[in-house]
Short mmCIF file of C-alpha atoms and ligand atoms in Angstrom, two decimals:
data_model
loop_
_atom_site.label_atom_id
_atom_site.label_comp_id
_atom_site.label_asym_id
_atom_site.label_seq_id
_atom_site.Cartn_x
_atom_site.Cartn_y
_atom_site.Cartn_z
CA MET R 1174 81.99 -67.46 96.84
CA ARG R 1175 84.99 -65.20 97.18
CA ILE R 1176 88.37 -65.98 95.58
CA ALA R 1177 91.57 -64.16 96.51
CA ASN R 1178 95.27 -64.15 95.66
CA LEU R 1179 97.15 -64.83 98.91
CA ALA R 1180 100.88 -64.33 98.34
CA GLY R 1181 100.56 -65.62 94.78
CA ARG R 1182 98.33 -68.60 95.55
CA ALA R 1183 94.62 -68.89 94.81
CA VAL R 1184 92.50 -69.19 97.96
CA LEU R 1185 88.83 -69.51 98.77
CA VAL R 1186 87.90 -66.83 101.34
CA LEU R 1187 85.73 -67.91 104.27
CA GLY R 1188 84.27 -65.57 106.88
CA ASP R 1189 86.17 -62.34 107.54
CA ASP R 1190 89.73 -63.55 107.17
CA GLY R 1191 89.82 -67.29 106.55
CA ALA R 1192 91.55 -68.79 103.52
CA ILE R 1193 91.58 -72.30 102.11
CA ASP R 1194 94.43 -72.98 99.69
CA ILE R 1195 92.80 -74.14 96.45
CA ALA R 1196 95.70 -76.19 95.10
CA GLY R 1197 96.03 -77.97 98.43
CA ALA R 1198 92.30 -78.65 98.80
CA SER R 1199 91.96 -79.84 95.19
CA ASP R 1200 95.10 -82.04 95.09
CA ASN R 1201 96.53 -79.58 92.53
CA ARG R 1202 93.61 -79.94 90.14
CA PHE R 1203 93.13 -76.13 90.35
CA GLY R 1204 95.68 -73.41 91.11
CA PRO R 1205 97.96 -72.54 92.74
CA ASP R 1206 98.26 -69.69 90.19
CA PRO R 1207 95.20 -67.42 90.63
CA GLN R 1208 95.25 -66.62 86.91
CA ALA R 1209 95.08 -70.31 85.95
CA LEU R 1210 91.66 -70.70 87.63
CA PHE R 1211 90.03 -68.91 84.70
CA ASP R 1212 91.31 -71.44 82.15
CA ASP R 1213 88.80 -73.97 83.50
CA TRP R 1214 86.48 -71.68 85.44
CA ALA R 1215 83.24 -73.65 85.07
CA ALA R 1216 84.84 -76.82 86.45
CA PHE R 1217 86.55 -74.86 89.20
CA ALA R 1218 83.36 -73.05 90.25
CA ASP R 1219 81.53 -76.36 90.34
CA TRP R 1220 84.23 -77.93 92.52
CA ALA R 1221 84.56 -74.87 94.79
CA SER R 1222 80.83 -74.53 95.46
CA ALA R 1223 81.00 -77.81 97.38
CA LEU R 1224 83.60 -76.25 99.70
CA GLU R 1225 81.49 -73.23 100.58
CA GLY R 1226 80.02 -74.85 103.63
CA ALA R 1227 83.50 -75.62 104.94
CA ASP R 1228 84.19 -74.61 108.51
CA ALA R 1229 85.83 -71.17 108.53
CA ALA R 1230 87.59 -72.14 111.75
CA ALA R 1231 89.46 -74.84 109.83
CA SER R 1232 90.99 -72.30 107.43
CA ASP R 1233 94.18 -70.25 107.79
CA SER R 1234 93.69 -66.60 108.68
CA PHE R 1235 95.24 -63.81 106.62
CA ALA R 1236 95.55 -60.02 106.56
CA ILE R 1237 94.28 -57.97 103.60
CA GLU R 1238 97.81 -56.61 103.12
CA GLU R 1239 98.95 -60.11 102.14
CA LEU R 1240 96.60 -60.23 99.15
CA GLY R 1241 97.64 -59.64 95.55
CA ALA R 1242 95.44 -58.75 92.59
CA PRO R 1243 92.65 -61.35 92.28
CA VAL R 1244 93.33 -61.42 88.52
CA PRO R 1245 97.09 -60.82 88.41
CA ARG R 1246 97.86 -61.27 84.69
CA PRO R 1247 94.82 -60.58 82.48
CA ARG R 1248 95.56 -60.94 78.77
CA GLN R 1249 93.20 -58.06 78.01
CA VAL R 1250 92.13 -55.17 80.21
CA PHE R 1251 89.19 -53.24 78.84
CA ALA R 1252 88.20 -49.93 80.36
CA ILE R 1253 85.11 -47.86 79.70
CA GLY R 1254 84.91 -44.08 79.90
CA LEU R 1255 81.90 -41.86 80.48
CA ASN R 1256 79.57 -44.67 81.52
CA TYR R 1257 77.61 -42.71 84.13
CA ALA R 1258 75.54 -39.74 82.91
CA GLU R 1259 76.59 -37.40 85.73
CA HIS R 1260 80.25 -38.16 85.12
CA ALA R 1261 79.89 -37.67 81.35
CA ALA R 1262 78.28 -34.30 82.11
CA GLU R 1263 81.03 -33.21 84.54
CA ALA R 1264 83.65 -34.25 81.98
CA GLY R 1265 81.92 -32.16 79.30
CA TYR R 1266 80.87 -34.96 76.97
CA PRO R 1267 77.38 -35.88 75.76
CA PRO R 1268 76.42 -39.52 76.34
CA ASP R 1269 77.85 -41.48 73.42
CA SER R 1270 76.25 -43.99 71.07
CA MET R 1271 79.14 -46.39 71.76
CA PRO R 1272 80.88 -47.08 75.06
CA VAL R 1273 84.16 -45.14 75.07
CA THR R 1274 86.72 -47.95 75.21
CA PHE R 1275 90.44 -47.91 76.04
CA THR R 1276 92.90 -50.16 77.87
CA LYS R 1277 94.86 -50.02 81.05
CA PHE R 1278 98.04 -51.90 80.09
CA PRO R 1279 98.30 -55.03 82.27
CA SER R 1280 101.57 -53.89 83.89
CA SER R 1281 99.51 -51.27 85.78
CA ILE R 1282 97.48 -53.90 87.67
CA VAL R 1283 98.14 -54.29 91.40
CA GLY R 1284 96.25 -55.71 94.36
CA PRO R 1285 94.68 -54.36 97.54
CA GLY R 1286 96.88 -52.49 99.96
CA ALA R 1287 99.16 -51.22 97.17
CA VAL R 1288 101.41 -48.22 97.75
CA VAL R 1289 101.57 -46.27 94.48
CA ALA R 1290 104.49 -43.93 93.77
CA LEU R 1291 103.04 -40.77 92.26
CA PRO R 1292 104.46 -39.67 88.89
CA ASP R 1293 104.65 -35.97 88.06
CA GLY R 1294 101.32 -34.50 87.04
CA ASN R 1295 97.72 -34.52 88.21
CA VAL R 1296 96.83 -37.95 89.58
CA ASP R 1297 93.11 -38.58 89.99
CA TRP R 1298 90.80 -41.30 91.36
CA GLU R 1299 87.98 -43.23 89.61
CA VAL R 1300 86.26 -46.01 91.55
CA GLU R 1301 84.86 -48.68 89.20
CA LEU R 1302 83.13 -52.03 89.22
CA VAL R 1303 85.51 -54.52 87.58
CA VAL R 1304 84.02 -57.45 85.67
CA VAL R 1305 86.08 -60.65 85.31
CA ILE R 1306 85.46 -62.92 82.31
CA GLY R 1307 85.08 -66.63 83.08
CA ARG R 1308 84.27 -68.05 79.66
CA GLU R 1309 85.50 -67.16 76.19
CA ALA R 1310 82.95 -65.04 74.40
CA HIS R 1311 82.44 -63.55 70.97
CA LYS R 1312 79.28 -61.85 69.71
CA LEU R 1313 77.37 -62.34 72.95
CA ASP R 1314 73.70 -61.57 73.34
CA ARG R 1315 72.34 -59.83 76.44
CA GLU R 1316 70.55 -62.89 77.74
CA SER R 1317 73.68 -65.04 78.05
CA ALA R 1318 76.11 -62.23 78.94
CA TRP R 1319 76.19 -62.77 82.73
CA ASP R 1320 76.86 -66.50 82.17
CA HIS R 1321 80.31 -65.49 80.90
CA VAL R 1322 81.23 -63.54 84.05
CA ALA R 1323 83.39 -65.30 86.66
CA GLY R 1324 82.92 -62.55 89.20
CA LEU R 1325 83.13 -58.92 90.21
CA THR R 1326 85.76 -56.96 92.10
CA ILE R 1327 86.57 -53.34 92.95
CA GLY R 1328 88.95 -51.30 90.79
CA GLN R 1329 90.49 -47.87 90.83
CA ASP R 1330 91.14 -46.43 87.37
CA ILE R 1331 93.92 -44.14 88.62
CA SER R 1332 94.52 -41.47 85.97
CA GLU R 1333 97.22 -38.87 85.37
CA ARG R 1334 95.22 -36.14 83.63
CA ILE R 1335 98.05 -34.25 81.89
CA THR R 1336 99.32 -37.35 80.06
CA GLN R 1337 95.73 -38.42 79.41
CA MET R 1338 94.91 -35.17 77.59
CA GLN R 1339 98.29 -34.55 75.96
CA GLY R 1340 98.44 -33.97 72.21
CA SER R 1341 95.70 -33.47 69.67
CA ALA R 1342 93.92 -36.76 70.49
CA PRO R 1343 93.56 -37.95 74.11
CA GLN R 1344 95.95 -40.62 75.41
CA PHE R 1345 93.57 -42.38 77.78
CA SER R 1346 95.47 -45.69 77.75
CA LEU R 1347 98.86 -44.15 78.54
CA GLY R 1348 97.62 -41.68 81.15
CA LYS R 1349 95.94 -44.53 83.05
CA SER R 1350 98.77 -47.10 82.91
CA PHE R 1351 101.57 -45.82 85.13
CA PRO R 1352 102.88 -48.52 87.51
CA GLY R 1353 100.28 -49.20 90.21
CA PHE R 1354 97.50 -47.29 88.41
CA GLY R 1355 95.19 -50.33 88.38
CA PRO R 1356 94.49 -51.37 91.99
CA THR R 1357 91.96 -54.24 92.12
CA GLY R 1358 90.50 -56.40 94.86
CA PRO R 1359 90.34 -57.28 97.62
CA TRP R 1360 88.87 -60.44 96.06
CA LEU R 1361 86.63 -61.68 93.29
CA VAL R 1362 82.98 -62.30 94.27
CA THR R 1363 80.90 -64.62 92.10
CA PRO R 1364 77.69 -63.10 90.64
CA ASP R 1365 75.39 -65.47 92.56
CA GLU R 1366 76.46 -63.80 95.84
CA PHE R 1367 74.66 -60.54 95.07
CA ALA R 1368 70.98 -59.89 95.80
CA ASP R 1369 70.95 -57.65 92.68
CA ARG R 1370 74.19 -57.83 90.69
CA ASP R 1371 73.01 -54.95 88.47
CA ASP R 1372 72.44 -52.46 91.31
CA LEU R 1373 75.34 -52.09 93.76
CA ALA R 1374 76.28 -49.06 95.87
CA ILE R 1375 79.69 -47.75 94.75
CA SER R 1376 81.73 -45.07 96.49
CA CYS R 1377 85.18 -43.76 97.29
CA SER R 1378 86.83 -41.39 99.71
CA LEU R 1379 90.24 -39.71 99.75
CA SER R 1380 91.87 -39.39 103.16
CA GLY R 1381 88.47 -39.54 104.83
CA GLU R 1382 86.60 -37.12 102.54
CA GLY R 1383 83.75 -38.65 100.53
CA MET R 1384 84.38 -38.08 96.81
CA GLN R 1385 82.17 -40.41 94.78
CA SER R 1386 78.89 -42.12 95.62
CA SER R 1387 76.47 -43.75 93.20
CA ARG R 1388 74.94 -47.08 92.20
CA THR R 1389 75.99 -49.36 89.35
CA SER R 1390 72.38 -49.29 88.11
CA MET R 1391 73.18 -45.73 86.95
CA MET R 1392 75.53 -47.03 84.23
CA LEU R 1393 74.56 -45.89 80.72
CA TYR R 1394 75.76 -49.28 79.42
CA ASP R 1395 75.13 -51.96 82.03
CA VAL R 1396 77.29 -55.07 82.42
CA PRO R 1397 75.37 -57.20 79.85
CA GLU R 1398 75.40 -54.34 77.33
CA LEU R 1399 79.15 -53.79 77.80
CA LEU R 1400 79.76 -57.48 77.13
CA VAL R 1401 77.55 -57.34 74.03
CA ARG R 1402 79.32 -54.25 72.66
CA LEU R 1403 82.88 -55.37 73.45
CA SER R 1404 82.35 -58.93 72.22
CA ALA R 1405 80.81 -57.65 68.99
CA VAL R 1406 84.41 -56.74 68.09
CA CYS R 1407 86.86 -58.57 70.37
CA ARG R 1408 87.04 -62.12 71.61
CA LEU R 1409 86.73 -61.89 75.39
CA LEU R 1410 89.12 -64.37 77.00
CA PRO R 1411 88.91 -66.13 80.35
CA GLY R 1412 90.63 -63.98 82.95
CA ASP R 1413 90.16 -60.73 81.02
CA ILE R 1414 88.96 -57.80 83.12
CA ILE R 1415 86.74 -54.84 82.33
CA PHE R 1416 86.84 -51.56 84.26
CA SER R 1417 83.24 -50.49 83.73
CA GLY R 1418 83.44 -46.72 84.20
CA THR R 1419 83.29 -44.28 87.09
CA PRO R 1420 80.52 -42.14 88.60
CA SER R 1421 80.84 -38.38 89.05
CA GLY R 1422 83.05 -36.80 91.68
CA ILE R 1423 86.57 -37.08 90.23
CA GLY R 1424 89.20 -34.56 91.30
CA ASN R 1425 89.81 -33.05 87.87
CA ARG R 1426 86.27 -31.63 87.71
CA ARG R 1427 85.97 -30.38 91.27
CA THR R 1428 86.12 -26.69 92.16
CA PRO R 1429 88.84 -26.20 93.21
CA GLN R 1430 90.50 -29.17 91.53
CA ARG R 1431 91.87 -31.81 93.87
CA PHE R 1432 94.49 -34.39 93.02
CA ILE R 1433 96.10 -37.24 94.95
CA GLY R 1434 99.13 -36.27 97.02
CA PRO R 1435 101.76 -38.29 98.87
CA ASP R 1436 100.37 -39.76 102.09
CA ASP R 1437 96.79 -39.70 100.77
CA VAL R 1438 94.72 -42.85 101.37
CA LEU R 1439 92.13 -43.84 98.78
CA VAL R 1440 89.33 -46.07 100.08
CA SER R 1441 86.91 -47.60 97.54
CA GLN R 1442 83.80 -49.59 98.39
CA ILE R 1443 81.26 -51.62 96.45
CA GLU R 1444 78.24 -53.23 98.08
CA GLY R 1445 78.62 -56.98 98.40
CA ILE R 1446 82.35 -56.95 97.60
CA GLY R 1447 84.06 -54.94 100.35
CA THR R 1448 86.75 -52.30 100.59
CA LEU R 1449 89.86 -51.61 98.50
CA THR R 1450 92.47 -49.35 100.10
CA THR R 1451 95.39 -47.77 98.21
CA ARG R 1452 98.14 -45.57 99.62
CA PHE R 1453 100.49 -43.16 97.81
CA THR R 1454 104.03 -41.90 98.08
CA ALA R 1455 106.04 -39.25 96.25
CA GLY R 1456 108.30 -39.88 93.30
CA GLY R 1457 107.07 -42.48 90.84
ZN1 LIG O 2454 87.71 -44.86 84.37
#
């Protein structure tokens, strides 16, 4: 099933543009806050699966622009660097023995259709599969890792490269946390919806020009391994999100370099999820 945030209320998405209000349909047992669904995700998923056969014609229609971030207030946002070999190579790093881990501060998270005001500097794109935690986890093993995932969505790890590389040690978390630098959406898709949840086409284009294209099966640390490594240290909490790394093709490593300008349109796609579109303006 697909779950979205329609004007601040959790909805089940049916067909192309149908929405069923979850609080209304459940007599306020679940929702309306999209973030609250994760507090009791197993019970919610169980209840919602019975609604999947509902008639799409009986739902309210919506436009993508009305959607907010499917996970609007994660307590923790993990992000992984250098998780595709070709991207690690273009960035000049050897593949690491540990996933490179940083955070995007939660204030950077926005939904689909966001318009991001560009700060000074070199603003770059990074399309990423975003994993949403549905069950608290600590010290997970690979076999049970997917059982702790509520769903998957599309993310853009927007990055301002000057801030990111400033000083003697990199400032990944700051350079990637300007307002609007974490577009996510358009909705969360539960893992059972995918024919192969470990092998999804992932791509992005900037103002019509293809920039990144790969498959999530090319990750150095796949989704179960990321959950094992992160949960070996941190408790993963329901409603946490993980940006799982970007393939090659970022602007900073192109010749000539290319960065996002005002009026650019960034379109990100992941197989089985859909399309996430972000626009930009001057002067953030
Ligand atoms: Zn990234």
